[in-house]
GROMACS .gro file of C-alpha atoms in nm:
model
  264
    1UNK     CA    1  -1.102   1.896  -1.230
    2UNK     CA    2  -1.409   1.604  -1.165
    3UNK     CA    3  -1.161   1.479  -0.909
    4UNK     CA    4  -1.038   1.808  -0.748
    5UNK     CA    5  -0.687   1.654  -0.712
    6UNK     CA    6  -0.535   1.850  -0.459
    7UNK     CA    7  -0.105   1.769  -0.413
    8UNK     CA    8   0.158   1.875  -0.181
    9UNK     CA    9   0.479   1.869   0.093
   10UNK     CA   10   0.471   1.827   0.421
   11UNK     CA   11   0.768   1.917   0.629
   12UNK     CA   12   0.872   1.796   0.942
   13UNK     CA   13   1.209   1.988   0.987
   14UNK     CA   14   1.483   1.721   0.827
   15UNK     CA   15   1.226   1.539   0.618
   16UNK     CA   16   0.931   1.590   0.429
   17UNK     CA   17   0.641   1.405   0.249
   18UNK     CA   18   0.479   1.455  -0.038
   19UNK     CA   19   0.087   1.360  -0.022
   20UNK     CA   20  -0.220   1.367  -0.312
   21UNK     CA   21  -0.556   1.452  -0.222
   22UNK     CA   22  -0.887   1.365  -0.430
   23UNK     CA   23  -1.206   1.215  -0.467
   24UNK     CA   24  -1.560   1.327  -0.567
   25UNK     CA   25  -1.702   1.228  -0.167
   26UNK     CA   26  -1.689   1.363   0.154
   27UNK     CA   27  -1.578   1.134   0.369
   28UNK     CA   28  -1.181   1.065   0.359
   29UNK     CA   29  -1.048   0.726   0.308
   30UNK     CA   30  -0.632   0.703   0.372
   31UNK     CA   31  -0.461   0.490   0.087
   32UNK     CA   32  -0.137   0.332   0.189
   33UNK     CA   33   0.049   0.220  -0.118
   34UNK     CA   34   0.271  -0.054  -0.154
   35UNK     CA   35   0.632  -0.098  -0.230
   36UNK     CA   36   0.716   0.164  -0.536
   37UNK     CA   37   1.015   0.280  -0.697
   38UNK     CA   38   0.881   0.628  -0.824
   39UNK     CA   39   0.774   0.898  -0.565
   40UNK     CA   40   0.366   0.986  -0.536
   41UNK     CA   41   0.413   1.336  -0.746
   42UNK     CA   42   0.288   1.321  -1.102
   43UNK     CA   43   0.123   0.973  -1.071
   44UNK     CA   44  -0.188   1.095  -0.902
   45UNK     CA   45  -0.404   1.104  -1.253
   46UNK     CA   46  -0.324   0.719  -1.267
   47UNK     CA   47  -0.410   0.639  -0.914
   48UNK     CA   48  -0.721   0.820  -0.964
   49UNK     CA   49  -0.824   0.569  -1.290
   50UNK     CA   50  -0.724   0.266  -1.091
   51UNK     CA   51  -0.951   0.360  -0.748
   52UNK     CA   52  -1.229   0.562  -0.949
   53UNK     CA   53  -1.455   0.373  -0.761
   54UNK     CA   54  -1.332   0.461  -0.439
   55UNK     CA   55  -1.276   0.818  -0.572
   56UNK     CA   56  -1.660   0.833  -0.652
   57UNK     CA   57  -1.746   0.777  -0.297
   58UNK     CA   58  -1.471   0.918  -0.089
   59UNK     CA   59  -1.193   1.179  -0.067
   60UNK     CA   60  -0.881   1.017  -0.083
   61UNK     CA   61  -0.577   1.083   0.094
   62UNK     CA   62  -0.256   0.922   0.040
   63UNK     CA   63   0.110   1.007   0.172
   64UNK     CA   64   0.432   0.917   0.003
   65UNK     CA   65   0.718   0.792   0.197
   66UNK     CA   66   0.966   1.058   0.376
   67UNK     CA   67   1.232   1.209   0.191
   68UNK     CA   68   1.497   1.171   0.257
   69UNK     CA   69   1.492   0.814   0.403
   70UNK     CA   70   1.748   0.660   0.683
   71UNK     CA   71   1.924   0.371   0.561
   72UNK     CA   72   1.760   0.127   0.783
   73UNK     CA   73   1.381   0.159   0.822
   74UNK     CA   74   1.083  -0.097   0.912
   75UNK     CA   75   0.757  -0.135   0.848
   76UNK     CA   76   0.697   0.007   1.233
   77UNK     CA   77   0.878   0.324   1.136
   78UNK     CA   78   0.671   0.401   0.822
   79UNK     CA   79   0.355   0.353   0.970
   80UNK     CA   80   0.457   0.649   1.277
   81UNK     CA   81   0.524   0.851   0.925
   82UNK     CA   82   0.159   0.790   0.779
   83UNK     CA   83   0.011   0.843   1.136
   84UNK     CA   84   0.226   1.180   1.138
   85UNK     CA   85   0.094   1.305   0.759
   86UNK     CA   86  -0.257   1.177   0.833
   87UNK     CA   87  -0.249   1.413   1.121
   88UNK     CA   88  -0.086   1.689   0.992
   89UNK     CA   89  -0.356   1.692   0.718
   90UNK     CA   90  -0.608   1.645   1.004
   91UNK     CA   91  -0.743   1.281   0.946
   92UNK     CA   92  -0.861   1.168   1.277
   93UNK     CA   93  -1.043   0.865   1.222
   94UNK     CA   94  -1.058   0.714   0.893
   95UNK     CA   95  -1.118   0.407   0.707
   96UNK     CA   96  -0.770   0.250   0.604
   97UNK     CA   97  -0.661   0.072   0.273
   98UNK     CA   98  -0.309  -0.088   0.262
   99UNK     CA   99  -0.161  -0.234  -0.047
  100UNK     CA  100   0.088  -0.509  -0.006
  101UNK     CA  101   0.373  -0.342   0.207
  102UNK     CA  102   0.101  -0.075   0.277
  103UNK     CA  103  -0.111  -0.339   0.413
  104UNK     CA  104   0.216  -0.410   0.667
  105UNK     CA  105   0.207  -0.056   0.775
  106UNK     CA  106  -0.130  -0.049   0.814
  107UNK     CA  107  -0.140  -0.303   1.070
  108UNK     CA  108   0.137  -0.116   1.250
  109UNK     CA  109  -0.069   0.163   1.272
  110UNK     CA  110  -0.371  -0.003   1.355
  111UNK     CA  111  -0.228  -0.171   1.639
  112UNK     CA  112  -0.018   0.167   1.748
  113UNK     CA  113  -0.263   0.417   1.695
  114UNK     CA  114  -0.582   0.260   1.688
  115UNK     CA  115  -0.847   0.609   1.753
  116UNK     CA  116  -0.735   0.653   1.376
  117UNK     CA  117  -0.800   0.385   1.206
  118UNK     CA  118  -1.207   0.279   1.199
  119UNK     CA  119  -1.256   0.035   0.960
  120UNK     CA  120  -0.905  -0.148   0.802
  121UNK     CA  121  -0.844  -0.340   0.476
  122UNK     CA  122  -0.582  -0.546   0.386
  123UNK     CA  123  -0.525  -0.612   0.029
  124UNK     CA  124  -0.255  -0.923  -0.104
  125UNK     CA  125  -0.024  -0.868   0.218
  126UNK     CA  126   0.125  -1.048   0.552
  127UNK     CA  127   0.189  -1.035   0.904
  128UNK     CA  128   0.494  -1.205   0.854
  129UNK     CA  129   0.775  -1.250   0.562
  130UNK     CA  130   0.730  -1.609   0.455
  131UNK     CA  131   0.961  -1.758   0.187
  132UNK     CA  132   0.775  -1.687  -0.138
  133UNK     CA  133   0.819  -1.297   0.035
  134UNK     CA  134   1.170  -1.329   0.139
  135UNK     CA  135   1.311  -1.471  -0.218
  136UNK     CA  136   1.124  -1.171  -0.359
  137UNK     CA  137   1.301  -0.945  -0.184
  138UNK     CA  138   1.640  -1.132  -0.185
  139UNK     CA  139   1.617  -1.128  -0.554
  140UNK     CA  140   1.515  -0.713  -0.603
  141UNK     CA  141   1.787  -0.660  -0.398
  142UNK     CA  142   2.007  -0.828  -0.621
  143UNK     CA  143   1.894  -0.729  -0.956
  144UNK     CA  144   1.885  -0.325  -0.804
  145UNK     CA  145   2.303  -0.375  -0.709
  146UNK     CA  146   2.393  -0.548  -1.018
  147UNK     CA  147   2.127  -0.419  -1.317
  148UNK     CA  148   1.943  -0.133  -1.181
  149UNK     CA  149   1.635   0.021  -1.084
  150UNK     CA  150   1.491   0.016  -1.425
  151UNK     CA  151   1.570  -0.412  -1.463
  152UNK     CA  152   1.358  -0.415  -1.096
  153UNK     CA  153   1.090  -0.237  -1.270
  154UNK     CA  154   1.002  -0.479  -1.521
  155UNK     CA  155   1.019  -0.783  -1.305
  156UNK     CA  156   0.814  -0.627  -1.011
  157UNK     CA  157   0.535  -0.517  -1.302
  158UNK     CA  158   0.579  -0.901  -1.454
  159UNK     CA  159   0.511  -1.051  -1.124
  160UNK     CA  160   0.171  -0.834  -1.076
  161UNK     CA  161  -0.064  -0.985  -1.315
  162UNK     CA  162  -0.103  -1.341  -1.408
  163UNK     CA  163  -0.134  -1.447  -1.822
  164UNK     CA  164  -0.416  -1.264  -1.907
  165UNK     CA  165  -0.477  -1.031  -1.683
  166UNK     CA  166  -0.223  -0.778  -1.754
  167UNK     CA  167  -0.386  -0.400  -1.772
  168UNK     CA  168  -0.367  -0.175  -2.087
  169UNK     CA  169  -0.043   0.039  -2.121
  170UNK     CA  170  -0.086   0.363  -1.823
  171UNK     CA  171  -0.357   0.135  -1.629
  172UNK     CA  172  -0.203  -0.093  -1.421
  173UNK     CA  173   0.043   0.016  -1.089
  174UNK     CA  174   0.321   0.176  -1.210
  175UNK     CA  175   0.633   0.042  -1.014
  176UNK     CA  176   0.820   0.281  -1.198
  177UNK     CA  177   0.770   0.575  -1.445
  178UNK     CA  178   0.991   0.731  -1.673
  179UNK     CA  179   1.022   1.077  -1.673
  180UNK     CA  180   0.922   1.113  -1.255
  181UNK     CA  181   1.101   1.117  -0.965
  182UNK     CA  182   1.223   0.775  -0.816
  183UNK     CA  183   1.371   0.628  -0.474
  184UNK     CA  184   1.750   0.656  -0.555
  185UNK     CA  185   1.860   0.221  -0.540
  186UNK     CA  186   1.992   0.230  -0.218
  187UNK     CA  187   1.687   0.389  -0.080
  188UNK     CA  188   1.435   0.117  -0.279
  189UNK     CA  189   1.709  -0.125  -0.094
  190UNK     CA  190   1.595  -0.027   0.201
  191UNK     CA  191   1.253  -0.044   0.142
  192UNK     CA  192   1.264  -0.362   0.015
  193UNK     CA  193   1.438  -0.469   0.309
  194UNK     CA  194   1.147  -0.298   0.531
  195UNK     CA  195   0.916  -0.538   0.391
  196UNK     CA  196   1.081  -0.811   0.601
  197UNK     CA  197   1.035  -0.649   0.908
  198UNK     CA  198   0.690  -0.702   0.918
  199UNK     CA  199   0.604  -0.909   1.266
  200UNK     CA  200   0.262  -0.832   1.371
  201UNK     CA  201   0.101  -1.174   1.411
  202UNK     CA  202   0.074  -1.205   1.764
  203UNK     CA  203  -0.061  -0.873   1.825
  204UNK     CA  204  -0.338  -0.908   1.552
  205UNK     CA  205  -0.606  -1.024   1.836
  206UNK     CA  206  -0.546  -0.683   1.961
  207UNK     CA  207  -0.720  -0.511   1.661
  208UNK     CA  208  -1.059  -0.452   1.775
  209UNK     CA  209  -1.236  -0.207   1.451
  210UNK     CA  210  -1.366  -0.368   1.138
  211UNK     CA  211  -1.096  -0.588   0.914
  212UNK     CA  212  -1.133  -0.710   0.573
  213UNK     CA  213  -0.854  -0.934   0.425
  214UNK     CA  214  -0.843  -0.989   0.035
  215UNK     CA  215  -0.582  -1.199  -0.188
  216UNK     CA  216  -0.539  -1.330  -0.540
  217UNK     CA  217  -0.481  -1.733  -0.576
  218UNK     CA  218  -0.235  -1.629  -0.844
  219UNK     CA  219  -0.015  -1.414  -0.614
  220UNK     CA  220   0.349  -1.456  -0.674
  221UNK     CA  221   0.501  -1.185  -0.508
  222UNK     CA  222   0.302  -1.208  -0.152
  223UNK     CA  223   0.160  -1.553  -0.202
  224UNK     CA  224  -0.255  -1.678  -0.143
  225UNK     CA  225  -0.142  -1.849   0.205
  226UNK     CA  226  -0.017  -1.528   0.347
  227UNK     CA  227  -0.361  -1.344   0.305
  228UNK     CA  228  -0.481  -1.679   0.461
  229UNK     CA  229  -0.284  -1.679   0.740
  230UNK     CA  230  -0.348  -1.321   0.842
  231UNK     CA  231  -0.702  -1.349   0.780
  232UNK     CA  232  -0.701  -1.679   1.036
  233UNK     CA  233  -0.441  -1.461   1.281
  234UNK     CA  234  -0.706  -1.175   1.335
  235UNK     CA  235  -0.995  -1.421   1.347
  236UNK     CA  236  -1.163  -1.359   1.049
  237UNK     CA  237  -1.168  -1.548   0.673
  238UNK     CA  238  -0.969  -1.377   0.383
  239UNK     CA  239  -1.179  -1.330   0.023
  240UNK     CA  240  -0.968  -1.503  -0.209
  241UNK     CA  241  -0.970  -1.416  -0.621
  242UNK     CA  242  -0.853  -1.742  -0.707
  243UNK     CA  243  -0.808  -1.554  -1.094
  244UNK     CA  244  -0.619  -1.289  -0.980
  245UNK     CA  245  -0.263  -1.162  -0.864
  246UNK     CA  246  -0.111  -0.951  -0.685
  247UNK     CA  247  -0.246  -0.642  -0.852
  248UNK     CA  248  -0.611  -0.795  -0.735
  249UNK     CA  249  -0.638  -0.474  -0.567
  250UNK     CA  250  -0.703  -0.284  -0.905
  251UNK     CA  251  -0.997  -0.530  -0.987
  252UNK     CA  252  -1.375  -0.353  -1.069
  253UNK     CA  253  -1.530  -0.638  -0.852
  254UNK     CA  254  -1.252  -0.707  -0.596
  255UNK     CA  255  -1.291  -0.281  -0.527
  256UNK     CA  256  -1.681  -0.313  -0.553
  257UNK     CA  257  -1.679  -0.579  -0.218
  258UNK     CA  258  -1.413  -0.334  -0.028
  259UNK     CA  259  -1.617  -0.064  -0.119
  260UNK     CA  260  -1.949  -0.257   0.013
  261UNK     CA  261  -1.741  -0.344   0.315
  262UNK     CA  262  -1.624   0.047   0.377
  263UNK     CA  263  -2.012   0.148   0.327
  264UNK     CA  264  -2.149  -0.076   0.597
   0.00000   0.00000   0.00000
């Protein structure tokens, strides 16, 4: 395959994690994906339309979240899980991408582990919850008890992409897919729940590699002002899309300046 996809299990004695490998370069870039209702196995062919151009140029790795999960988890506790795959697939020090919640962890490894990480960006996330965040969560919560996973999945993928901006059917993120394995609810629970655990702010000073912090000015989910305030909490300016949402990330010229940024 052009992409020499490349998937498997890690297993760590009374959990694993599943991971995808691929990417036409040679130098690896670790993807941290955001919050997701189905599991990484069988979605790689879709991740690897939406970051071709970061496939072109890199190989990327990216790590699902353990299985099975505790009931109770943070953000903290699933960043030790990406350091632990990244180095169990030998990553030592790597350029980082986090996606919303991935952006979270990322930070927590960043600032926990920073020999790993050598350059870091931080796509349409937050040091810390802020109400547009917290309502989000309150209200997947809800709709997961009362309607189910599949009720989640089309508000999550509603919220992504503003009024004309919305990808072709099979391009955009797939919250959920029918057909491949998902989170059971309660587990989803708690990783919505995670996403409010997020308190890195006043540690941010202490990231000293390379940051670049991107938003959309049509985020609903995460909001414009959070990318802002992280951006202003590590000293630096976020890029705003003012066009785009939450699934900026999937943008040909929001990926084109992270990829400039990565090839400095």
């Amino acid at each position: 395959m052009p992409y020499n996809i490349k998937e498997g299990t890690l297993n760590f004695g009374d959990y694993s994690m599943d991971y995808a490998v691929f990417g036409k370069g040679d130098r690896p870039l670790l993807l941290i994906r955001g919050l997701n209702i189905t599991r990484l196995q069988g979605t790689v062919p879709n991740l690897v339309r939406r970051y071709r151009l970061y496939a072109d140029n890199f190989r990327i790795y990216v790590i699902d979240r353990r299985e099975p999960l505790p009931e109770v988890i943070t953000d903290e506790f699933l960043a030790e899980d990406v350091y632990e795959g990244a180095r169990a697939l030998g990553l030592e020090k790597v350029p980082v991408i986090g996606n919303s919640q991935g952006g979270m962890i990322a930070q927590y490894l960043t600032l926990n582990h920073p020999e790993m990480v050598e350059k870091l960006v931080l796509n349409v996330t937050t040091s810390t919850p802020n109400p547009v965040l917290k309502k989000n969560v309150e209200d997947w919560v809800k709709l997961t008890e009362t309607e189910g996973l599949a009720a989640v999945s089309d508000g999550m993928m509603g919220m992504m992409y503003p009024p004309g901006k919305e990808p072709a059917p099979g391009e955009g993120d797939e919250v959920m897919v029918p057909g491949l394995k998902s989170h059971p609810a309660e587990e989803f629970i708690a990783l919505s729940k995670a996403c409010l655990t997020c308190n890195t702010k006043d540690r941010l000073k202490e990231i000293k590699c390379p940051v670049l912090v991107l938003g959309g000015g049509k985020d609903v989910i995460m909001s414009p002002e959070a990318s802002v305030e992280l951006a202003e909490a590590l000293g630096t300016e976020a890029v705003i899309f003012e066009e785009l949402g939450h699934g900026a990330y999937e943008d040909p010229e929001y990926q084109a300046l992270v990829l400039a940024f990565l090839n400095k």
